[in-house]
Short mmCIF file of C-alpha atoms in Angstrom, two decimals:
data_model
loop_
_atom_site.label_atom_id
_atom_site.label_comp_id
_atom_site.label_asym_id
_atom_site.label_seq_id
_atom_site.Cartn_x
_atom_site.Cartn_y
_atom_site.Cartn_z
CA MET G 266 -159.89 -11.59 138.82
CA THR G 267 -159.14 -8.36 140.68
CA PHE G 268 -159.68 -4.79 139.53
CA VAL G 269 -157.75 -1.88 141.04
CA ILE G 270 -159.89 1.24 140.72
CA GLY G 271 -159.00 4.80 141.61
CA THR G 272 -158.37 8.37 140.55
CA GLY G 273 -155.01 7.76 138.92
CA ARG G 274 -151.93 9.82 139.81
CA SER G 275 -151.86 7.83 143.03
CA GLY G 276 -148.92 5.49 142.57
CA SER G 277 -151.07 3.23 140.43
CA THR G 278 -148.60 2.86 137.55
CA ALA G 279 -145.89 1.85 140.00
CA LEU G 280 -148.34 -0.63 141.50
CA SER G 281 -148.90 -2.20 138.07
CA ARG G 282 -145.14 -2.61 137.66
CA ILE G 283 -144.88 -4.16 141.11
CA LEU G 284 -147.70 -6.60 140.40
CA ASN G 285 -146.16 -7.45 137.03
CA SER G 286 -142.94 -8.42 138.79
CA HIS G 287 -144.77 -11.11 140.77
CA PRO G 288 -144.29 -14.49 139.05
CA ASP G 289 -147.93 -15.48 139.59
CA VAL G 290 -149.71 -12.24 138.63
CA LEU G 291 -150.87 -11.27 135.16
CA SER G 292 -150.83 -7.48 135.38
CA LEU G 293 -153.22 -5.89 132.88
CA ASN G 294 -151.94 -2.34 132.82
CA GLU G 295 -154.53 0.25 131.65
CA TYR G 296 -156.63 -2.49 130.03
CA MET G 297 -159.97 -0.79 130.64
CA ALA G 298 -158.58 2.62 129.72
CA SER G 299 -157.41 1.08 126.45
CA VAL G 300 -160.43 -0.93 125.33
CA GLY G 301 -163.16 1.13 127.03
CA ASP G 302 -166.90 0.61 126.85
CA VAL G 303 -166.83 -0.27 123.15
CA ALA G 304 -165.33 -3.64 124.09
CA PHE G 305 -168.47 -4.49 126.10
CA PRO G 306 -171.29 -4.40 123.51
CA GLU G 307 -174.65 -5.84 124.43
CA GLY G 308 -175.68 -9.26 123.18
CA ARG G 309 -173.50 -11.94 121.69
CA VAL G 310 -170.50 -11.13 119.52
CA SER G 311 -168.25 -13.28 117.38
CA GLY G 312 -164.55 -13.70 117.94
CA ALA G 313 -163.83 -11.52 114.91
CA GLU G 314 -166.11 -8.77 116.23
CA PHE G 315 -164.47 -8.93 119.65
CA TRP G 316 -161.03 -8.77 118.08
CA GLU G 317 -162.03 -5.57 116.29
CA THR G 318 -162.74 -3.90 119.66
CA LEU G 319 -159.25 -4.86 120.85
CA PHE G 320 -157.47 -3.89 117.64
CA ARG G 321 -159.26 -0.63 116.78
CA PRO G 322 -157.19 2.37 118.00
CA THR G 323 -158.69 4.28 120.92
CA SER G 324 -159.80 7.48 119.19
CA TYR G 325 -159.09 10.07 121.90
CA PHE G 326 -155.63 8.63 122.58
CA ALA G 327 -154.93 8.58 118.84
CA ASN G 328 -155.92 12.25 118.57
CA MET G 329 -153.64 13.15 121.47
CA ILE G 330 -150.66 11.33 119.96
CA ARG G 331 -151.18 12.85 116.50
CA SER G 332 -151.35 16.28 118.16
CA GLY G 333 -148.13 15.77 120.11
CA VAL G 334 -149.84 15.42 123.50
CA LEU G 335 -148.07 12.33 124.84
CA MET G 336 -148.73 10.70 128.18
CA PRO G 337 -145.97 8.77 129.95
CA GLU G 338 -148.42 5.85 130.06
CA PHE G 339 -148.20 5.48 126.25
CA LEU G 340 -145.58 2.73 126.40
CA TYR G 341 -145.73 1.79 122.72
CA THR G 342 -144.72 5.27 121.55
CA ARG G 343 -141.47 5.03 123.54
CA SER G 344 -140.28 2.06 121.50
CA PRO G 345 -142.57 1.94 118.47
CA GLY G 346 -143.07 -1.13 116.34
CA ARG G 347 -144.88 -1.44 113.03
CA TYR G 348 -147.91 0.66 113.98
CA ARG G 349 -148.03 4.47 113.77
CA ALA G 350 -150.66 6.86 115.11
CA GLU G 351 -150.20 9.03 112.03
CA THR G 352 -151.18 6.24 109.61
CA ASP G 353 -153.45 3.35 110.56
CA GLY G 354 -153.19 4.02 114.28
CA ILE G 355 -151.82 2.08 117.24
CA PRO G 356 -154.08 -0.85 118.21
CA ALA G 357 -155.88 -0.38 121.52
CA LEU G 358 -154.16 -3.34 123.15
CA SER G 359 -150.74 -2.27 121.92
CA LEU G 360 -150.58 1.26 123.31
CA MET G 361 -150.30 0.46 127.04
CA VAL G 362 -151.31 -3.14 127.78
CA LEU G 363 -148.98 -5.36 125.76
CA PRO G 364 -145.71 -3.39 126.15
CA HIS G 365 -146.19 -3.81 129.90
CA LEU G 366 -146.06 -7.58 129.41
CA THR G 367 -143.44 -8.09 126.71
CA ASP G 368 -140.65 -6.46 124.72
CA ASP G 369 -142.36 -7.72 121.54
CA PRO G 370 -145.88 -6.27 121.68
CA ASP G 371 -146.39 -6.68 117.92
CA GLY G 372 -145.61 -10.38 118.11
CA LEU G 373 -147.92 -10.87 121.09
CA LEU G 374 -150.69 -8.95 119.31
CA ASP G 375 -150.36 -11.31 116.35
CA GLU G 376 -150.62 -14.32 118.68
CA ILE G 377 -153.74 -12.94 120.33
CA GLY G 378 -155.38 -12.04 117.04
CA ALA G 379 -154.77 -15.49 115.55
CA ALA G 380 -156.56 -17.06 118.52
CA VAL G 381 -159.38 -14.58 119.10
CA VAL G 382 -160.79 -14.31 115.56
CA GLY G 383 -161.76 -17.99 115.66
CA TRP G 384 -163.59 -17.84 118.99
CA PRO G 385 -167.30 -18.70 119.03
CA GLU G 386 -170.11 -16.21 119.40
CA ARG G 387 -170.78 -15.33 123.04
CA ALA G 388 -171.22 -12.43 125.45
CA ALA G 389 -168.44 -9.85 125.53
CA ALA G 390 -167.61 -10.60 129.17
CA ALA G 391 -166.98 -14.25 128.27
CA HIS G 392 -164.60 -13.12 125.53
CA HIS G 393 -162.69 -10.95 127.99
CA GLU G 394 -162.47 -13.86 130.43
CA ALA G 395 -161.12 -16.08 127.67
CA LEU G 396 -158.54 -13.43 126.75
CA PHE G 397 -157.41 -13.12 130.36
CA GLU G 398 -157.07 -16.92 130.55
CA LEU G 399 -155.14 -16.99 127.27
CA LEU G 400 -152.66 -14.38 128.55
CA ALA G 401 -152.38 -15.98 131.99
CA THR G 402 -151.54 -19.31 130.36
CA ARG G 403 -149.13 -17.66 127.92
CA PHE G 404 -147.15 -16.07 130.77
CA GLY G 405 -147.63 -18.83 133.35
CA ARG G 406 -149.66 -16.69 135.78
CA THR G 407 -152.50 -17.75 138.07
CA ALA G 408 -154.04 -14.44 139.20
CA VAL G 409 -155.25 -11.57 136.99
CA VAL G 410 -155.16 -7.95 138.16
CA GLU G 411 -156.42 -5.12 135.95
CA ARG G 412 -155.45 -1.55 136.86
CA SER G 413 -156.43 1.62 135.04
CA GLY G 414 -156.22 5.22 136.14
CA TYR G 415 -159.38 7.35 136.24
CA SER G 416 -161.35 4.13 136.61
CA THR G 417 -163.96 4.57 139.36
CA GLY G 418 -166.64 5.23 136.74
CA TRP G 419 -166.18 1.74 135.30
CA ALA G 420 -166.53 -0.09 138.61
CA ALA G 421 -170.28 -0.76 138.53
CA GLY G 422 -170.11 -2.01 134.94
CA LEU G 423 -167.17 -4.26 135.74
CA LEU G 424 -169.04 -5.78 138.66
CA SER G 425 -172.00 -6.45 136.39
CA ALA G 426 -169.76 -8.08 133.76
CA PHE G 427 -167.64 -10.02 136.27
CA PRO G 428 -169.87 -10.59 139.34
CA TYR G 429 -167.25 -12.78 141.03
CA ALA G 430 -164.44 -10.20 140.78
CA LYS G 431 -162.64 -8.55 143.68
CA PHE G 432 -161.92 -4.81 143.84
CA VAL G 433 -159.16 -2.70 145.36
CA HIS G 434 -159.76 1.03 145.87
CA LEU G 435 -156.41 2.81 145.60
CA PHE G 436 -156.25 6.45 146.67
CA ARG G 437 -153.75 9.18 147.53
CA ASP G 438 -153.77 12.37 149.60
CA GLY G 439 -156.13 14.84 147.91
CA PRO G 440 -153.97 17.95 147.40
CA ASP G 441 -150.95 15.89 146.29
CA CYS G 442 -153.03 13.88 143.82
CA ALA G 443 -154.87 16.94 142.48
CA LEU G 444 -151.61 18.83 141.96
CA SER G 445 -150.21 15.85 140.04
CA MET G 446 -153.37 15.73 137.91
CA SER G 447 -153.00 19.42 137.06
CA ARG G 448 -149.58 18.77 135.50
CA HIS G 449 -150.46 15.59 133.62
CA PRO G 450 -151.41 15.97 129.92
CA GLY G 451 -154.09 13.30 130.20
CA TYR G 452 -155.91 14.93 133.10
CA ARG G 453 -155.53 18.37 131.55
CA THR G 454 -157.22 16.97 128.44
CA ILE G 455 -159.89 15.24 130.52
CA THR G 456 -160.66 18.51 132.28
CA LEU G 457 -161.09 20.34 128.97
CA LEU G 458 -163.32 17.59 127.55
CA ARG G 459 -165.42 17.72 130.71
CA GLU G 460 -165.81 21.45 130.16
CA ILE G 461 -167.10 20.77 126.65
CA ARG G 462 -169.67 18.36 128.06
CA GLU G 463 -170.72 20.88 130.69
CA ARG G 464 -171.14 23.65 128.10
CA THR G 465 -173.08 21.53 125.61
CA GLY G 466 -174.96 19.20 127.96
CA VAL G 467 -174.03 16.04 126.03
CA ASP G 468 -172.44 12.89 127.39
CA ASN G 469 -171.38 11.47 124.03
CA PHE G 470 -169.42 13.72 121.67
CA GLY G 471 -171.01 11.84 118.77
CA ASP G 472 -174.29 13.52 119.71
CA LEU G 473 -172.90 17.03 119.29
CA THR G 474 -174.61 19.15 116.66
CA GLU G 475 -172.75 21.55 114.38
CA GLU G 476 -174.44 24.41 116.18
CA GLN G 477 -173.16 23.18 119.56
CA VAL G 478 -169.62 22.85 118.20
CA ARG G 479 -169.78 26.39 116.76
CA SER G 480 -170.91 27.66 120.17
CA LEU G 481 -167.70 26.47 121.82
CA PRO G 482 -164.86 28.94 122.40
CA PRO G 483 -161.84 28.68 120.06
CA ASP G 484 -159.67 27.14 122.77
CA LEU G 485 -162.07 24.19 123.18
CA ALA G 486 -163.64 23.38 119.80
CA PRO G 487 -160.37 22.19 118.16
CA LEU G 488 -160.03 19.43 120.78
CA LEU G 489 -162.87 17.60 119.00
CA GLU G 490 -160.84 17.33 115.78
CA ASP G 491 -158.47 14.53 114.75
CA THR G 492 -155.51 16.83 115.40
CA PHE G 493 -155.23 20.02 117.40
CA ASP G 494 -152.58 22.44 118.65
CA ALA G 495 -150.84 20.84 121.63
CA ALA G 496 -150.52 24.30 123.20
CA LEU G 497 -154.28 24.24 123.87
CA VAL G 498 -153.57 21.55 126.47
CA ARG G 499 -149.97 22.30 127.38
CA ASP G 500 -150.20 26.06 127.90
CA ARG G 501 -153.74 26.39 129.25
CA GLU G 502 -154.02 27.98 132.70
CA PHE G 503 -156.14 25.90 135.04
CA SER G 504 -157.50 26.58 138.48
CA LEU G 505 -156.16 23.95 140.87
CA ARG G 506 -159.61 23.84 142.45
CA ARG G 507 -160.92 22.11 139.34
CA PHE G 508 -158.58 19.20 139.94
CA GLY G 509 -159.41 19.17 143.64
CA ARG G 510 -163.09 18.85 142.78
CA LEU G 511 -162.29 16.14 140.22
CA TRP G 512 -160.30 14.20 142.84
CA SER G 513 -163.20 14.51 145.27
CA GLU G 514 -165.75 13.35 142.71
CA LEU G 515 -163.74 10.25 141.87
CA VAL G 516 -162.91 9.43 145.49
CA VAL G 517 -166.55 9.73 146.57
CA GLN G 518 -167.53 7.50 143.66
CA GLY G 519 -164.87 4.95 144.59
CA THR G 520 -165.65 4.87 148.32
CA GLN G 521 -169.37 4.46 147.69
CA PHE G 522 -168.75 1.57 145.31
CA ILE G 523 -166.22 -0.24 147.46
CA GLY G 524 -168.49 0.15 150.49
CA SER G 525 -171.28 -1.64 148.63
CA LEU G 526 -169.25 -4.83 148.25
CA PRO G 527 -169.24 -7.69 150.76
CA GLU G 528 -166.24 -8.42 152.96
CA GLY G 529 -163.69 -10.55 151.17
CA ARG G 530 -164.43 -8.89 147.83
CA ARG G 531 -163.14 -5.43 148.72
CA MET G 532 -159.92 -3.83 149.85
CA THR G 533 -158.75 -0.25 150.29
CA LEU G 534 -155.15 0.80 149.77
CA ALA G 535 -153.78 4.24 150.60
CA TYR G 536 -150.71 5.32 148.69
CA GLU G 537 -149.26 6.87 151.85
CA ASP G 538 -149.68 3.59 153.75
CA LEU G 539 -147.93 1.82 150.90
CA LEU G 540 -144.97 4.17 151.35
CA ASP G 541 -144.97 3.94 155.15
CA THR G 542 -145.29 0.17 155.52
CA PRO G 543 -144.67 -1.32 152.07
CA GLN G 544 -143.92 -4.86 153.23
CA GLU G 545 -147.16 -5.12 155.20
CA GLU G 546 -149.36 -3.44 152.60
CA LEU G 547 -147.99 -5.45 149.67
CA ALA G 548 -148.31 -8.68 151.64
CA ARG G 549 -151.93 -7.76 152.38
CA LEU G 550 -152.53 -7.03 148.69
CA ALA G 551 -150.92 -10.30 147.60
CA ALA G 552 -153.11 -12.26 150.00
CA PHE G 553 -156.21 -10.47 148.72
CA VAL G 554 -155.29 -11.19 145.10
CA GLY G 555 -154.52 -14.80 145.96
CA VAL G 556 -150.74 -15.14 145.57
CA GLU G 557 -147.85 -15.65 147.94
CA PRO G 558 -145.87 -12.55 149.03
CA SER G 559 -142.41 -14.07 148.78
CA PRO G 560 -139.59 -12.17 150.55
CA ARG G 561 -137.73 -11.81 147.25
CA TRP G 562 -140.74 -10.20 145.56
CA LEU G 563 -141.41 -7.92 148.52
CA ASP G 564 -137.82 -6.68 148.58
CA SER G 565 -137.87 -6.00 144.85
CA ALA G 566 -141.27 -4.32 145.04
CA CYS G 567 -140.32 -2.01 147.90
CA ALA G 568 -137.33 -0.80 145.91
CA GLN G 569 -139.69 0.42 143.17
CA LEU G 570 -141.60 2.82 145.43
CA ASP G 571 -140.72 6.51 145.27
CA ASN G 572 -141.23 8.44 148.50
CA SER G 573 -140.15 11.79 147.05
CA ARG G 574 -143.62 12.83 145.88
CA ARG G 575 -145.17 12.72 149.35
CA GLY G 576 -146.35 16.14 150.52
CA SER G 577 -145.68 17.75 147.14
CA ALA G 578 -148.63 20.15 147.37
CA ARG G 579 -147.65 21.55 150.74
CA LYS G 580 -144.01 21.88 149.64
CA GLN G 581 -144.64 23.51 146.27
CA LEU G 582 -147.66 25.76 146.85
CA SER G 583 -148.03 28.87 148.92
CA ALA G 584 -149.96 28.52 152.17
CA ALA G 585 -153.01 30.20 150.60
CA GLU G 586 -152.87 28.06 147.45
CA PHE G 587 -152.49 24.90 149.49
CA GLN G 588 -155.44 25.75 151.73
CA ASP G 589 -157.60 26.59 148.71
CA LEU G 590 -156.73 23.27 147.07
CA ARG G 591 -157.31 21.43 150.33
CA ASP G 592 -160.76 23.03 150.64
CA SER G 593 -161.67 21.86 147.13
CA CYS G 594 -160.78 18.29 148.19
CA ALA G 595 -163.00 18.42 151.29
CA ALA G 596 -165.80 16.17 149.99
CA GLY G 597 -163.39 13.41 149.03
CA THR G 598 -161.49 13.74 152.29
CA ARG G 599 -164.73 13.35 154.24
CA ALA G 600 -165.63 10.28 152.19
CA LEU G 601 -162.30 8.66 153.00
CA GLU G 602 -162.79 9.45 156.67
CA GLY G 603 -166.13 7.64 156.57
CA LYS G 604 -168.22 10.76 157.03
CA SER G 605 -171.20 11.76 154.96
CA ALA G 606 -170.91 14.67 152.57
CA ASP G 607 -173.24 16.66 154.82
CA ALA G 608 -171.28 16.05 158.03
#
């Protein structure tokens, strides 16, 4: 079991596709982003209870879809099946995980559900392991790799749940990644939700009081409703520095976590290195995951990498804007260089 953690907007979706093309790798695309913390309750849970955490739509994604704020990662909405966000909702597993594995996500969901509901009562982590084994057997794969964007915050919990797991820290140049975040509907929404938390001082939106909601400005409060005006996310003006600071926060979190792991259980992967020497980097990743990097797979994988986004911030911003964004990324850059934040 290997988890790829990182900021997102760092070539991670392409990496999931590349891993999925390997005949021995079960690529769990956005699995943690889909099921979230609710799929890891404390204590023992039955198979039926575990299935509910996989089937129940992810509320914030459902709100985005109903409001017309679609992320390119929402694979199910591109070729919808029998589930609709506007009615009962798209099951958590169906939105991004299963369409990555099959052209018939509804059929695969039915297969999984038929098996899972009969599983015995046990810890949630054991249920997840059984699900990974079920899918690996179903697709004839021997290694499991989960990859979600915006995932550094889950790393410690994943290590606790799966103490034998390996971890890859994937990262990209700060200004380029932050600029990409600023244009992505998901990260624009994340930034607004973070602002709500900062203004109210709560971590869980379920703890918000009516008074706290009323205290929010009119361009933030509607984001807490089941539907909202997409223009609140699409047309909002953001300071690029906010995304530079977000990139830094996530990179510092990721480097500290990966540095705490023993050799053999950790790997770092820079997006720029992947573009510069794809054969070598992908072969190194395959060896770390535990599969063979066949020449055929490497050739196919290299063809899926897009070099056009390199240096996007420097190309598209003025010199002053680029320097300002670069300054906001300083803490993360220092962390990647192995320096302390006070250096």
